[in-house]
Amino acid sequence: MKSRLLAHAVLIFALCVSAQAAAPHWVGSWAASQQLVEPQNSLAPADLRDATLRQIIHLSIGGKELRVHLSNAFGTAPLRIDSVHIARPLSPTADRIDPTTDQALTFEGKPYVTIPAGAEYISDPVAFAAKPLSSLAITLYIHSPPAHETGHPGSRATSYVVHGNRVAALDFAKPKKIDHWYFISGVDVAALRKAFAIAILGDSITDGHASTTNGNNRWPDVLARRLQANPATRDIGVLNEGIGGNRVLTDGLGPNALARFNRDVIAPPGVRYFIVLEGVNDLGMLTRDHKMPGSAHRRMVHRIIGAYSQMIERAHEHGIEAIGATIMPYAGSDYYHPGPASEADREAINKWILTPGHFDAVIDFAKIMRDPAHPSRLRPAYDSGDHLHPSPKGYRVMGHAVPLTLFQ
């Protein structure tokens, strides 16, 4: 009797192990952090009524199967998307697709999906040969526009809108062009068991302000290319979770970094590391309109460090290693005009980031990007001109400054 029970238990265990081994290992290959799209970046309701929206994104790692995440995170009513197709675009700078690669997505077997307010939906897996560092066209048909649009205004990529259901069209005739993404939040690929992803939490510097539209030359893009060029790191995805204007502590453009941490770092599949490069907007906004007393500066520094500590703790609870990036200099900023007190705040936060025992590892962007002759300023060769954001050359330097050994 005991031997039969033991044999039965062994069989059940073997079946469970076999089923687990057969299940796809999903890893994020692309992501865009979501926010309530501001009025100046929204599509007019007339533009989204009976409309097809084609959006081009750039993957990091590849796979033979993929699935797409659609978001209604900031909607106040259910969002119905009537049809979704994916295809390989013939160019990252145009709406034309390769029709032989066109695939319709389904959701629980249906060609449409209704996403509850505040929620996200993941498509059914679909066989699709997605190459590393390749572009993907995601085309949505929406019959009735939502009252509030969820999306990512800082796409640095052109999207295309036409009226009618044109999801499978080779290209569009005279489309409306906008440099924003709407309703798409991630793409996962079925990858090798050893594959994983890096989530990068950031503001406009990570989002790629002053990078080239449709050029995919943000610093996370540079990092993704380096990972692909190194045989030991080719199975590592890079998820850009930057939002322009974002802050660690205060809602503004998008929810504050601590509020969006679970959705942007914990939830994406396969994340094993996260990098945080945020804080300059908190420091800059403190004194942008008027000077503040020393107590306000000390309180701001204390709260930002506290938020970093919370992120580290949450990451560790999910087996994710936390990498801190120092806040880069921004003296002379045309927007913030920081003074000595703000510079002291930045130095105090960076000192904490660099102190062992806090983050698991550190990337000292401040040291790499500063002007040796004026350490409170960006190096002129890396400055976009506003003394806050790097140029494409600066982003290239940042992407090459990340040691790949951190992830091996």
Short mmCIF file of C-alpha atoms in Angstrom, two decimals:
data_model
loop_
_atom_site.label_atom_id
_atom_site.label_comp_id
_atom_site.label_asym_id
_atom_site.label_seq_id
_atom_site.Cartn_x
_atom_site.Cartn_y
_atom_site.Cartn_z
CA MET A 1 0.00 0.00 0.00
CA LYS A 2 2.76 2.42 1.00
CA SER A 3 4.70 1.60 -2.16
CA ARG A 4 1.65 2.35 -4.33
CA LEU A 5 1.08 5.68 -2.54
CA LEU A 6 4.74 6.58 -2.96
CA ALA A 7 4.64 5.70 -6.65
CA HIS A 8 1.47 7.77 -7.05
CA ALA A 9 3.10 10.77 -5.34
CA VAL A 10 6.20 10.46 -7.52
CA LEU A 11 4.01 10.37 -10.64
CA ILE A 12 2.09 13.50 -9.59
CA PHE A 13 5.36 15.30 -8.86
CA ALA A 14 6.78 14.29 -12.24
CA LEU A 15 3.66 15.51 -14.04
CA CYS A 16 3.82 18.85 -12.20
CA VAL A 17 7.49 19.29 -13.08
CA SER A 18 6.77 18.38 -16.71
CA ALA A 19 3.89 20.86 -16.94
CA GLN A 20 6.04 23.60 -15.42
CA ALA A 21 8.85 22.89 -17.86
CA ALA A 22 6.43 23.01 -20.80
CA ALA A 23 4.90 26.37 -19.77
CA PRO A 24 6.42 29.39 -21.55
CA HIS A 25 8.93 31.45 -19.60
CA TRP A 26 7.62 34.97 -20.21
CA VAL A 27 10.06 37.87 -20.02
CA GLY A 28 9.37 41.53 -20.75
CA SER A 29 11.04 42.71 -23.96
CA TRP A 30 9.50 46.19 -24.17
CA ALA A 31 7.52 48.40 -21.82
CA ALA A 32 6.19 51.93 -21.50
CA SER A 33 5.10 53.35 -18.16
CA GLN A 34 1.49 54.54 -18.25
CA GLN A 35 -0.09 57.80 -17.18
CA LEU A 36 -3.24 59.81 -17.74
CA VAL A 37 -2.43 61.54 -21.02
CA GLU A 38 -2.49 65.33 -20.63
CA PRO A 39 -4.98 67.30 -22.77
CA GLN A 40 -2.26 68.71 -25.01
CA ASN A 41 -1.04 65.19 -25.82
CA SER A 42 -4.42 63.47 -26.10
CA LEU A 43 -6.16 62.51 -29.29
CA ALA A 44 -9.45 64.32 -29.81
CA PRO A 45 -12.52 62.07 -29.40
CA ALA A 46 -13.25 62.53 -33.09
CA ASP A 47 -9.79 61.17 -33.94
CA LEU A 48 -10.44 57.97 -31.97
CA ARG A 49 -14.02 57.38 -33.13
CA ASP A 50 -14.15 54.50 -35.64
CA ALA A 51 -10.36 54.72 -35.82
CA THR A 52 -7.32 52.54 -36.42
CA LEU A 53 -4.17 53.40 -34.49
CA ARG A 54 -0.83 51.91 -35.60
CA GLN A 55 2.07 52.25 -33.15
CA ILE A 56 5.71 51.23 -33.63
CA ILE A 57 7.76 49.93 -30.71
CA HIS A 58 11.30 48.53 -30.45
CA LEU A 59 11.96 45.20 -28.71
CA SER A 60 15.07 44.31 -26.70
CA ILE A 61 15.17 40.49 -26.63
CA GLY A 62 13.42 38.22 -29.12
CA GLY A 63 11.37 35.02 -29.02
CA LYS A 64 9.14 32.71 -31.06
CA GLU A 65 5.99 33.63 -29.15
CA LEU A 66 4.84 36.95 -27.77
CA ARG A 67 1.93 38.59 -26.00
CA VAL A 68 0.90 42.24 -25.77
CA HIS A 69 -0.21 44.23 -22.72
CA LEU A 70 -3.03 46.77 -23.21
CA SER A 71 -3.73 49.34 -20.51
CA ASN A 72 -6.74 51.24 -19.21
CA ALA A 73 -4.93 52.07 -15.98
CA PHE A 74 -6.14 55.67 -15.90
CA GLY A 75 -9.51 55.16 -17.54
CA THR A 76 -12.63 55.85 -15.53
CA ALA A 77 -14.86 53.53 -17.58
CA PRO A 78 -14.36 50.21 -19.38
CA LEU A 79 -12.29 50.47 -22.56
CA ARG A 80 -13.33 48.31 -25.53
CA ILE A 81 -10.70 47.61 -28.16
CA ASP A 82 -12.41 45.90 -31.07
CA SER A 83 -9.39 44.44 -32.86
CA VAL A 84 -5.62 44.19 -32.37
CA HIS A 85 -3.04 43.10 -34.95
CA ILE A 86 0.74 42.86 -34.83
CA ALA A 87 3.20 42.83 -37.73
CA ARG A 88 6.76 43.61 -38.61
CA PRO A 89 7.04 47.20 -39.91
CA LEU A 90 9.18 47.72 -42.99
CA SER A 91 10.75 50.75 -41.30
CA PRO A 92 10.64 52.23 -37.78
CA THR A 93 9.85 55.59 -39.38
CA ALA A 94 6.74 54.66 -41.40
CA ASP A 95 3.36 52.92 -41.03
CA ARG A 96 3.95 50.33 -43.79
CA ILE A 97 4.06 46.68 -42.64
CA ASP A 98 5.17 43.35 -44.07
CA PRO A 99 1.76 41.71 -44.76
CA THR A 100 3.20 38.19 -44.52
CA THR A 101 3.85 38.79 -40.81
CA ASP A 102 0.43 40.23 -39.94
CA GLN A 103 -1.23 38.40 -37.01
CA ALA A 104 -4.53 39.03 -35.23
CA LEU A 105 -4.37 38.87 -31.44
CA THR A 106 -7.06 37.31 -29.28
CA PHE A 107 -8.14 37.66 -25.67
CA GLU A 108 -9.52 34.46 -24.15
CA GLY A 109 -10.03 33.39 -27.75
CA LYS A 110 -12.01 36.50 -28.77
CA PRO A 111 -10.75 39.11 -31.27
CA TYR A 112 -11.86 41.98 -29.03
CA VAL A 113 -11.40 42.92 -25.39
CA THR A 114 -13.11 45.15 -22.82
CA ILE A 115 -10.64 46.34 -20.19
CA PRO A 116 -12.12 47.45 -16.84
CA ALA A 117 -11.34 50.93 -15.55
CA GLY A 118 -7.94 51.02 -13.87
CA ALA A 119 -6.90 47.64 -15.28
CA GLU A 120 -4.56 46.07 -17.78
CA TYR A 121 -5.13 43.10 -20.11
CA ILE A 122 -2.65 40.64 -21.60
CA SER A 123 -3.37 39.08 -24.99
CA ASP A 124 -3.33 35.36 -25.64
CA PRO A 125 0.12 34.15 -26.75
CA VAL A 126 0.70 34.16 -30.49
CA ALA A 127 3.42 32.49 -32.56
CA PHE A 128 5.54 35.29 -33.98
CA ALA A 129 9.24 35.27 -34.87
CA ALA A 130 10.37 38.38 -33.01
CA LYS A 131 14.05 39.10 -33.52
CA PRO A 132 16.14 40.87 -30.87
CA LEU A 133 16.31 44.66 -31.35
CA SER A 134 13.57 44.51 -33.99
CA SER A 135 10.61 46.84 -34.39
CA LEU A 136 6.99 45.74 -33.97
CA ALA A 137 3.83 47.41 -35.25
CA ILE A 138 0.84 47.13 -32.91
CA THR A 139 -2.40 48.18 -34.62
CA LEU A 140 -5.65 48.78 -32.68
CA TYR A 141 -9.16 49.43 -33.93
CA ILE A 142 -11.43 51.41 -31.58
CA HIS A 143 -15.07 52.07 -32.46
CA SER A 144 -15.94 54.37 -29.54
CA PRO A 145 -13.34 56.67 -27.92
CA PRO A 146 -12.77 56.58 -24.16
CA ALA A 147 -13.37 59.62 -21.99
CA HIS A 148 -9.85 59.43 -20.54
CA GLU A 149 -6.82 58.16 -22.44
CA THR A 150 -4.15 56.03 -20.83
CA GLY A 151 -0.81 56.14 -22.57
CA HIS A 152 2.77 57.29 -22.76
CA PRO A 153 3.23 60.77 -24.27
CA GLY A 154 7.05 60.59 -24.41
CA SER A 155 7.21 57.84 -27.00
CA ARG A 156 9.95 59.40 -29.17
CA ALA A 157 8.25 57.29 -31.85
CA THR A 158 5.62 58.22 -34.44
CA SER A 159 2.14 56.68 -34.36
CA TYR A 160 -0.45 56.79 -37.14
CA VAL A 161 -4.26 57.22 -37.06
CA VAL A 162 -6.87 56.75 -39.79
CA HIS A 163 -10.62 56.26 -39.72
CA GLY A 164 -12.27 52.90 -40.34
CA ASN A 165 -11.11 49.42 -39.46
CA ARG A 166 -7.71 49.17 -41.16
CA VAL A 167 -5.87 46.88 -38.74
CA ALA A 168 -4.56 44.60 -41.50
CA ALA A 169 -3.82 47.36 -44.02
CA LEU A 170 -0.41 47.35 -45.68
CA ASP A 171 -0.16 51.09 -45.03
CA PHE A 172 -2.42 54.09 -44.41
CA ALA A 173 -3.50 56.81 -46.82
CA LYS A 174 -2.71 60.26 -45.38
CA PRO A 175 -2.74 59.24 -41.68
CA LYS A 176 -2.68 61.66 -38.79
CA LYS A 177 0.78 61.45 -37.20
CA ILE A 178 1.46 61.88 -33.49
CA ASP A 179 4.58 61.22 -31.47
CA HIS A 180 2.82 59.47 -28.56
CA TRP A 181 1.75 55.95 -27.57
CA TYR A 182 -1.76 55.08 -26.37
CA PHE A 183 -3.12 52.02 -24.53
CA ILE A 184 -0.04 49.81 -25.07
CA SER A 185 2.11 49.10 -22.02
CA GLY A 186 4.26 46.03 -22.69
CA VAL A 187 5.35 43.17 -24.91
CA ASP A 188 6.54 39.84 -23.47
CA VAL A 189 8.39 37.10 -25.31
CA ALA A 190 8.61 33.39 -24.56
CA ALA A 191 12.31 33.09 -23.74
CA LEU A 192 14.89 30.63 -22.47
CA ARG A 193 14.66 29.74 -18.78
CA LYS A 194 17.82 31.70 -18.05
CA ALA A 195 16.39 34.90 -19.57
CA PHE A 196 15.32 37.84 -17.41
CA ALA A 197 14.66 41.58 -17.62
CA ILE A 198 16.00 44.82 -16.18
CA ALA A 199 13.36 47.44 -15.29
CA ILE A 200 14.64 51.03 -15.39
CA LEU A 201 12.61 53.49 -13.31
CA GLY A 202 13.25 57.07 -14.33
CA ASP A 203 12.16 60.49 -15.52
CA SER A 204 12.72 62.31 -18.82
CA ILE A 205 16.42 61.41 -18.85
CA THR A 206 15.47 57.73 -19.04
CA ASP A 207 12.43 58.45 -21.21
CA GLY A 208 14.83 60.02 -23.70
CA HIS A 209 14.08 63.74 -23.87
CA ALA A 210 16.37 65.26 -26.56
CA SER A 211 17.01 61.86 -28.14
CA THR A 212 16.14 61.31 -31.81
CA THR A 213 12.49 60.65 -32.70
CA ASN A 214 12.26 57.11 -34.16
CA GLY A 215 16.00 56.74 -33.55
CA ASN A 216 15.85 54.44 -30.51
CA ASN A 217 18.93 56.09 -29.01
CA ARG A 218 17.83 56.62 -25.42
CA TRP A 219 20.39 55.33 -22.91
CA PRO A 220 18.33 52.17 -22.16
CA ASP A 221 18.31 51.47 -25.93
CA VAL A 222 22.11 51.73 -25.96
CA LEU A 223 22.27 49.34 -23.00
CA ALA A 224 19.96 46.86 -24.80
CA ARG A 225 22.23 46.86 -27.86
CA ARG A 226 25.30 46.25 -25.71
CA LEU A 227 23.60 43.34 -23.95
CA GLN A 228 22.74 41.81 -27.33
CA ALA A 229 26.31 42.24 -28.59
CA ASN A 230 27.70 40.27 -25.65
CA PRO A 231 27.06 36.48 -25.90
CA ALA A 232 26.84 36.18 -22.10
CA THR A 233 23.99 38.74 -21.82
CA ARG A 234 21.87 38.19 -24.94
CA ASP A 235 18.94 36.84 -22.94
CA ILE A 236 18.43 40.01 -20.89
CA GLY A 237 15.49 42.29 -21.71
CA VAL A 238 15.46 46.03 -21.00
CA LEU A 239 12.23 47.74 -19.91
CA ASN A 240 12.25 51.55 -20.11
CA GLU A 241 9.91 52.72 -17.35
CA GLY A 242 10.79 56.40 -17.61
CA ILE A 243 8.19 59.20 -17.61
CA GLY A 244 9.12 62.74 -18.58
CA GLY A 245 8.69 65.14 -15.65
CA ASN A 246 8.19 62.30 -13.18
CA ARG A 247 9.09 62.71 -9.51
CA VAL A 248 9.95 60.31 -6.71
CA LEU A 249 7.55 61.79 -4.18
CA THR A 250 4.91 63.91 -5.89
CA ASP A 251 2.40 63.21 -8.64
CA GLY A 252 2.79 65.43 -11.67
CA LEU A 253 3.40 63.96 -15.09
CA GLY A 254 2.40 60.45 -14.16
CA PRO A 255 2.05 59.05 -10.65
CA ASN A 256 5.05 59.42 -8.38
CA ALA A 257 7.77 56.77 -8.67
CA LEU A 258 6.91 55.07 -5.40
CA ALA A 259 3.21 54.86 -6.34
CA ARG A 260 3.96 53.25 -9.72
CA PHE A 261 6.72 50.96 -8.43
CA ASN A 262 4.59 47.82 -8.19
CA ARG A 263 3.09 48.22 -11.67
CA ASP A 264 6.35 49.19 -13.40
CA VAL A 265 8.95 47.09 -11.56
CA ILE A 266 7.27 44.22 -9.70
CA ALA A 267 4.50 43.29 -12.17
CA PRO A 268 6.38 42.90 -15.49
CA PRO A 269 7.36 39.25 -16.02
CA GLY A 270 10.93 38.12 -15.56
CA VAL A 271 12.34 41.23 -13.84
CA ARG A 272 15.45 40.31 -11.87
CA TYR A 273 17.10 43.75 -11.58
CA PHE A 274 15.84 47.30 -11.39
CA ILE A 275 17.71 50.58 -11.84
CA VAL A 276 16.38 53.85 -10.44
CA LEU A 277 17.51 57.21 -11.82
CA GLU A 278 15.07 59.72 -10.36
CA GLY A 279 15.06 62.71 -8.06
CA VAL A 280 16.22 65.69 -10.09
CA ASN A 281 12.64 66.86 -10.69
CA ASP A 282 11.85 66.71 -6.96
CA LEU A 283 14.94 68.82 -6.22
CA GLY A 284 14.30 71.24 -9.05
CA MET A 285 10.62 71.82 -8.31
CA LEU A 286 11.32 72.55 -4.64
CA THR A 287 12.96 75.88 -5.50
CA ARG A 288 11.81 76.55 -9.05
CA ASP A 289 9.44 79.40 -8.10
CA HIS A 290 11.05 80.69 -4.89
CA LYS A 291 13.70 79.92 -2.31
CA MET A 292 12.89 77.52 0.52
CA PRO A 293 14.23 77.37 4.09
CA GLY A 294 16.92 74.88 5.03
CA SER A 295 14.36 72.74 6.86
CA ALA A 296 12.48 72.16 3.58
CA HIS A 297 15.69 71.06 1.87
CA ARG A 298 16.54 68.64 4.68
CA ARG A 299 13.01 67.23 4.67
CA MET A 300 13.13 66.69 0.90
CA VAL A 301 16.45 64.84 1.09
CA HIS A 302 15.19 62.68 3.96
CA ARG A 303 11.98 61.77 2.11
CA ILE A 304 13.72 60.89 -1.16
CA ILE A 305 16.14 58.62 0.68
CA GLY A 306 13.17 57.07 2.49
CA ALA A 307 11.46 56.38 -0.86
CA TYR A 308 14.62 54.74 -2.21
CA SER A 309 14.71 52.54 0.90
CA GLN A 310 11.12 51.50 0.30
CA MET A 311 11.91 50.56 -3.30
CA ILE A 312 14.89 48.48 -2.21
CA GLU A 313 12.81 46.64 0.37
CA ARG A 314 9.97 45.92 -2.04
CA ALA A 315 12.38 44.73 -4.72
CA HIS A 316 14.17 42.36 -2.34
CA GLU A 317 10.87 40.86 -1.23
CA HIS A 318 10.36 39.76 -4.86
CA GLY A 319 13.91 38.55 -5.46
CA ILE A 320 14.86 41.63 -7.50
CA GLU A 321 18.27 43.28 -7.07
CA ALA A 322 18.24 47.05 -6.65
CA ILE A 323 20.72 49.27 -8.49
CA GLY A 324 20.92 52.97 -7.65
CA ALA A 325 22.05 55.60 -10.15
CA THR A 326 23.38 58.92 -8.91
CA ILE A 327 21.48 62.10 -9.82
CA MET A 328 23.36 63.97 -12.53
CA PRO A 329 24.36 67.65 -12.23
CA TYR A 330 21.95 70.26 -13.56
CA ALA A 331 23.39 73.66 -12.61
CA GLY A 332 22.57 76.22 -15.26
CA SER A 333 19.28 74.45 -16.08
CA ASP A 334 17.06 76.73 -18.14
CA TYR A 335 14.02 75.34 -16.33
CA TYR A 336 15.06 74.91 -12.70
CA HIS A 337 17.87 77.48 -12.10
CA PRO A 338 19.24 75.56 -9.08
CA GLY A 339 21.32 77.33 -6.47
CA PRO A 340 23.91 76.15 -3.92
CA ALA A 341 21.25 74.68 -1.60
CA SER A 342 19.84 72.46 -4.37
CA GLU A 343 23.34 71.34 -5.30
CA ALA A 344 23.97 70.41 -1.65
CA ASP A 345 20.74 68.37 -1.69
CA ARG A 346 21.88 66.48 -4.79
CA GLU A 347 25.27 65.75 -3.26
CA ALA A 348 23.68 64.53 -0.01
CA ILE A 349 21.38 62.11 -1.86
CA ASN A 350 24.21 60.86 -4.07
CA LYS A 351 26.39 60.27 -1.01
CA TRP A 352 23.66 58.02 0.41
CA ILE A 353 23.28 56.18 -2.92
CA LEU A 354 27.03 55.56 -3.06
CA THR A 355 27.29 54.39 0.55
CA PRO A 356 27.62 50.57 0.71
CA GLY A 357 24.79 48.70 2.39
CA HIS A 358 21.93 50.53 0.69
CA PHE A 359 21.63 49.54 -2.97
CA ASP A 360 22.98 46.20 -4.17
CA ALA A 361 25.06 48.06 -6.77
CA VAL A 362 25.52 51.62 -8.01
CA ILE A 363 26.00 53.33 -11.38
CA ASP A 364 27.69 56.70 -10.84
CA PHE A 365 26.20 58.65 -13.72
CA ALA A 366 26.90 61.92 -11.92
CA LYS A 367 30.65 61.29 -12.02
CA ILE A 368 30.59 60.15 -15.63
CA MET A 369 28.47 63.02 -16.98
CA ARG A 370 29.75 65.99 -14.98
CA ASP A 371 32.02 68.71 -16.31
CA PRO A 372 35.43 68.19 -14.63
CA ALA A 373 35.98 71.94 -14.57
CA HIS A 374 32.48 72.65 -13.15
CA PRO A 375 31.24 69.52 -11.32
CA SER A 376 27.76 70.97 -10.71
CA ARG A 377 27.20 71.12 -14.48
CA LEU A 378 26.87 68.57 -17.27
CA ARG A 379 29.92 68.13 -19.45
CA PRO A 380 29.30 70.41 -22.48
CA ALA A 381 29.98 67.58 -24.97
CA TYR A 382 27.16 65.54 -23.40
CA ASP A 383 24.67 68.41 -22.86
CA SER A 384 21.59 68.75 -25.09
CA GLY A 385 21.75 72.49 -24.53
CA ASP A 386 19.28 72.89 -21.69
CA HIS A 387 21.87 71.85 -19.08
CA LEU A 388 19.52 69.20 -17.70
CA HIS A 389 19.10 66.54 -20.39
CA PRO A 390 21.92 64.76 -22.19
CA SER A 391 22.29 64.87 -25.95
CA PRO A 392 22.26 61.69 -28.06
CA LYS A 393 26.03 61.56 -27.51
CA GLY A 394 25.46 61.89 -23.77
CA TYR A 395 22.90 59.09 -23.81
CA ARG A 396 25.38 56.92 -25.68
CA VAL A 397 27.97 57.56 -22.97
CA MET A 398 25.42 56.69 -20.27
CA GLY A 399 24.45 53.45 -21.99
CA HIS A 400 28.11 52.44 -22.27
CA ALA A 401 28.79 53.35 -18.63
CA VAL A 402 26.62 50.54 -17.23
CA PRO A 403 28.87 47.56 -16.38
CA LEU A 404 27.40 44.44 -17.98
CA THR A 405 29.01 42.42 -15.19
CA LEU A 406 26.25 43.70 -12.90
CA PHE A 407 23.84 41.32 -14.63
CA GLN A 408 25.95 38.20 -15.14
#
